[in-house]
Amino acid sequence: MASGLDIGAIEGCAFIDGEFRPARAGGVFPVDDPASGATVGHVADCGPDDAAAAVAAAAGAFAGWRDATARERSDALWRWHDRIEALAAELALLLSREQGKPVAEARAEISYANGFVRWYAEEARRGFGEIIPAPTADRRILVLRQPIGPVAAITPWNFPAAMVTRKVAPALAAGCTVVLKPSELTPLTALALAGLVRESGIPAGVLNVVTGRDAAAIGSVLTADPRIRKLSFTGSTAVGKRLMADCAGTVKKLSLELGGNAPFVVFADADLDRAAAGLIANKFRNAGQACIAANRVLVEDAAHDAFVERVATGVRGLVVGCGRDPGVTIGPLISERAAARVRAAVDAAVAAGARVVATAPLPPEAGPRFVAPQVLVDVRPGMTLACEEAFGPIVAVMRFRDEAEALALANDTRHGLAAYFYTRDAARLFRFAEGLEAGIVGANEAVVSNEAAPFGGMKESGIGREGSHHGLEEFEEIKYLCLGGIR
Ligand code: ADP
């Protein structure tokens, strides 16, 4: 077993059937450092042939992995967990270089990501079935939980480690094999994690990683193949809808974690210091590039100015720069296009009457992917900032008069992933939580993701849950076994 992370093995490769190997057609593509644009490494530019080879490997490995005992699978996941833990600092550095987030945040992501491996190493041994009392005396009703089969996982760039383990760990725990297509913007962390799967003694073909720039070509192989029984996708709503349609032909089970438009509601009776600190922690993690980031900050009139002042003070203290520089708390956005989109949404809001009340300074060397964190007030419902995910370091503040208006505004979106609210009124705490149309609700709490809790959305934010025991069920079939002739 190598003592460190073997980055050299990854260069120019994908990971198929237990081997780091080049694409069949031989192509590679570079992975950029978002802070400087410098090349961090290259990976294989896989096409449909490579995707098909990965599906064949996953299908070939399925029977052996399914038939391993729950304890064997659990032990293997523990070994993976321990390798990730041992190499956490190196993984964090790689993650920061390809994704841009500050190293301390990348280290926190590795820890969060490994929480899923730990959780599902434990959960792997708890795949209990049921015996249900039968309506007739001569029968017994047994319920078996079985792995659904080889699965496809497609992951985004914003959490290059956590989005991988949140899917792969429960899939492996359940007894499924996986073809993973990581984002073309951040494939190195996924490949490094796959190398550690191999070092953990998990058999060839159980996890395959197909990297490539033509996501649609790879995706269509995965969605069309009848051997792939499930697709787990995290990404944009538009791509999720397309994949959902593509999976109809083979009736695959689906988990979709799509976009959000999270409301963050501050009532006048709230602890404003706590609410402001919660907003800063929630909003600026990953420079705002998270689907559960607060997108519309709704503040009751009476608390508006006092709350905005607290948030403005916090924003002025943010330190923007390259994620490897000491003291930096906000890195660049993932691409120039992403940065341009955020700037355009801010400009459009200002042109329509919103006001910028605080800005964090950009360092002089900031390249085109950096966006200055800002606080805007007088944002109104029709503005792009209120209708679409900002996916950037922008706090968009709106006002409300009473609880009914707050709830109507909060739910006025086709999305329903996360929602947050702050109040000291116990009755309102229940009432408002129950009224929110969101799969994840933070009440007096704004940092809510962890491996023990079910993460997922309502409405157009998706289908299914990740994390917790519910995350394991997503990779299982329920089989009803009827035993007859007992008497
Ligand atoms: P984001 O806006 O977060 O980049 P995307 O939905 O574009 O979200 O990307 C999320 C993941 O989906 C990435 O791995 C990307 O390569 C992949 N992807 C994008 N388009 C397709 C497609 N047509 N088929 C399959 N995967 C796709």
PDB file of N, CA, C and O and ligand atoms in Angstrom, residues 154-157 181-184 215-216 219 233-236 239 242-243, ligand 1:
ATOM      1  N   ILE A 154     -23.824  10.479 -10.980  1.00  0.00           N
ATOM      2  CA  ILE A 154     -23.292  11.652 -11.692  1.00  0.00           C
ATOM      3  C   ILE A 154     -23.219  12.790 -10.684  1.00  0.00           C
ATOM      4  O   ILE A 154     -24.217  13.105 -10.024  1.00  0.00           O
ATOM      5  N   THR A 155     -22.024  13.354 -10.532  1.00  0.00           N
ATOM      6  CA  THR A 155     -21.805  14.315  -9.443  1.00  0.00           C
ATOM      7  C   THR A 155     -21.314  15.668  -9.967  1.00  0.00           C
ATOM      8  O   THR A 155     -20.712  15.752 -11.031  1.00  0.00           O
ATOM      9  N   PRO A 156     -21.564  16.715  -9.190  1.00  0.00           N
ATOM     10  CA  PRO A 156     -21.194  18.080  -9.597  1.00  0.00           C
ATOM     11  C   PRO A 156     -19.816  18.474  -9.056  1.00  0.00           C
ATOM     12  O   PRO A 156     -19.159  17.695  -8.359  1.00  0.00           O
ATOM     13  N   TRP A 157     -19.421  19.722  -9.332  1.00  0.00           N
ATOM     14  CA  TRP A 157     -18.082  20.210  -8.992  1.00  0.00           C
ATOM     15  C   TRP A 157     -18.010  20.914  -7.656  1.00  0.00           C
ATOM     16  O   TRP A 157     -16.929  21.221  -7.182  1.00  0.00           O
ATOM     17  N   LYS A 181     -19.671   9.171 -12.780  1.00  0.00           N
ATOM     18  CA  LYS A 181     -19.168  10.202 -13.685  1.00  0.00           C
ATOM     19  C   LYS A 181     -19.075  11.501 -12.895  1.00  0.00           C
ATOM     20  O   LYS A 181     -20.064  12.169 -12.651  1.00  0.00           O
ATOM     21  N   PRO A 182     -17.858  11.862 -12.477  1.00  0.00           N
ATOM     22  CA  PRO A 182     -17.706  13.115 -11.734  1.00  0.00           C
ATOM     23  C   PRO A 182     -17.752  14.293 -12.687  1.00  0.00           C
ATOM     24  O   PRO A 182     -17.628  14.119 -13.907  1.00  0.00           O
ATOM     25  N   SER A 183     -17.906  15.478 -12.136  1.00  0.00           N
ATOM     26  CA  SER A 183     -17.874  16.677 -12.982  1.00  0.00           C
ATOM     27  C   SER A 183     -16.546  16.775 -13.719  1.00  0.00           C
ATOM     28  O   SER A 183     -15.484  16.490 -13.157  1.00  0.00           O
ATOM     29  N   GLU A 184     -16.602  17.214 -14.951  1.00  0.00           N
ATOM     30  CA  GLU A 184     -15.380  17.402 -15.750  1.00  0.00           C
ATOM     31  C   GLU A 184     -14.504  18.512 -15.161  1.00  0.00           C
ATOM     32  O   GLU A 184     -13.327  18.623 -15.481  1.00  0.00           O
ATOM     33  N   ALA A 215     -20.295  15.110 -21.356  1.00  0.00           N
ATOM     34  CA  ALA A 215     -21.145  14.508 -20.321  1.00  0.00           C
ATOM     35  C   ALA A 215     -22.383  13.863 -20.931  1.00  0.00           C
ATOM     36  O   ALA A 215     -22.829  12.804 -20.479  1.00  0.00           O
ATOM     37  N   ALA A 216     -22.939  14.491 -21.965  1.00  0.00           N
ATOM     38  CA  ALA A 216     -24.169  13.961 -22.550  1.00  0.00           C
ATOM     39  C   ALA A 216     -23.918  12.597 -23.194  1.00  0.00           C
ATOM     40  O   ALA A 216     -24.743  11.677 -23.083  1.00  0.00           O
ATOM     41  N   GLY A 219     -23.400  10.175 -20.357  1.00  0.00           N
ATOM     42  CA  GLY A 219     -24.686  10.043 -19.668  1.00  0.00           C
ATOM     43  C   GLY A 219     -25.652   9.176 -20.440  1.00  0.00           C
ATOM     44  O   GLY A 219     -26.363   8.349 -19.853  1.00  0.00           O
ATOM     45  N   PHE A 233     -28.220  11.301  -9.187  1.00  0.00           N
ATOM     46  CA  PHE A 233     -27.664  12.495  -9.830  1.00  0.00           C
ATOM     47  C   PHE A 233     -27.722  13.685  -8.887  1.00  0.00           C
ATOM     48  O   PHE A 233     -28.740  13.912  -8.244  1.00  0.00           O
ATOM     49  N   THR A 234     -26.671  14.454  -8.836  1.00  0.00           N
ATOM     50  CA  THR A 234     -26.697  15.766  -8.182  1.00  0.00           C
ATOM     51  C   THR A 234     -26.206  16.791  -9.184  1.00  0.00           C
ATOM     52  O   THR A 234     -25.115  16.632  -9.756  1.00  0.00           O
ATOM     53  N   GLY A 235     -27.006  17.826  -9.416  1.00  0.00           N
ATOM     54  CA  GLY A 235     -26.616  18.846 -10.383  1.00  0.00           C
ATOM     55  C   GLY A 235     -27.788  19.765 -10.651  1.00  0.00           C
ATOM     56  O   GLY A 235     -28.679  19.925  -9.811  1.00  0.00           O
ATOM     57  N   SER A 236     -27.773  20.351 -11.833  1.00  0.00           N
ATOM     58  CA  SER A 236     -28.783  21.361 -12.145  1.00  0.00           C
ATOM     59  C   SER A 236     -30.146  20.723 -12.417  1.00  0.00           C
ATOM     60  O   SER A 236     -30.245  19.566 -12.830  1.00  0.00           O
ATOM     61  N   VAL A 239     -30.553  19.590 -16.208  1.00  0.00           N
ATOM     62  CA  VAL A 239     -29.939  18.306 -16.566  1.00  0.00           C
ATOM     63  C   VAL A 239     -30.677  17.159 -15.856  1.00  0.00           C
ATOM     64  O   VAL A 239     -30.900  16.101 -16.443  1.00  0.00           O
ATOM     65  N   ARG A 242     -33.708  16.193 -17.777  1.00  0.00           N
ATOM     66  CA  ARG A 242     -33.335  15.470 -19.001  1.00  0.00           C
ATOM     67  C   ARG A 242     -32.965  14.017 -18.668  1.00  0.00           C
ATOM     68  O   ARG A 242     -33.373  13.079 -19.355  1.00  0.00           O
ATOM     69  N   LEU A 243     -32.193  13.820 -17.596  1.00  0.00           N
ATOM     70  CA  LEU A 243     -31.783  12.458 -17.218  1.00  0.00           C
ATOM     71  C   LEU A 243     -32.987  11.633 -16.776  1.00  0.00           C
ATOM     72  O   LEU A 243     -33.075  10.434 -17.056  1.00  0.00           O
TER      73      LEU A 243
HETATM   74  P1  ADP B   1     -23.789  22.469 -12.583  1.00  0.00           P
HETATM   75  O1  ADP B   1     -24.617  23.599 -13.084  1.00  0.00           O
HETATM   76  O2  ADP B   1     -23.747  22.307 -11.124  1.00  0.00           O
HETATM   77  O3  ADP B   1     -22.464  22.335 -13.267  1.00  0.00           O
HETATM   78  P2  ADP B   1     -24.736  20.304 -14.217  1.00  0.00           P
HETATM   79  O4  ADP B   1     -26.082  19.731 -14.095  1.00  0.00           O
HETATM   80  O5  ADP B   1     -24.370  20.983 -15.483  1.00  0.00           O
HETATM   81  O6  ADP B   1     -24.620  21.215 -12.946  1.00  0.00           O
HETATM   82  O7  ADP B   1     -23.619  19.225 -13.928  1.00  0.00           O
HETATM   83  C1  ADP B   1     -23.699  18.249 -12.932  1.00  0.00           C
HETATM   84  C2  ADP B   1     -23.134  16.961 -13.462  1.00  0.00           C
HETATM   85  O8  ADP B   1     -23.944  16.531 -14.541  1.00  0.00           O
HETATM   86  C3  ADP B   1     -21.710  17.055 -13.997  1.00  0.00           C
HETATM   87  O9  ADP B   1     -21.030  15.841 -13.725  1.00  0.00           O
HETATM   88  C4  ADP B   1     -21.945  17.205 -15.487  1.00  0.00           C
HETATM   89  O10 ADP B   1     -20.854  16.757 -16.265  1.00  0.00           O
HETATM   90  C5  ADP B   1     -23.126  16.288 -15.669  1.00  0.00           C
HETATM   91  N1  ADP B   1     -23.917  16.523 -16.882  1.00  0.00           N
HETATM   92  C6  ADP B   1     -24.163  17.690 -17.505  1.00  0.00           C
HETATM   93  N2  ADP B   1     -24.936  17.486 -18.598  1.00  0.00           N
HETATM   94  C7  ADP B   1     -25.184  16.154 -18.665  1.00  0.00           C
HETATM   95  C8  ADP B   1     -25.928  15.299 -19.544  1.00  0.00           C
HETATM   96  N3  ADP B   1     -26.581  15.786 -20.590  1.00  0.00           N
HETATM   97  N4  ADP B   1     -25.948  13.979 -19.284  1.00  0.00           N
HETATM   98  C9  ADP B   1     -25.292  13.477 -18.222  1.00  0.00           C
HETATM   99  N5  ADP B   1     -24.598  14.213 -17.348  1.00  0.00           N
HETATM  100  C10 ADP B   1     -24.538  15.539 -17.557  1.00  0.00           C
END
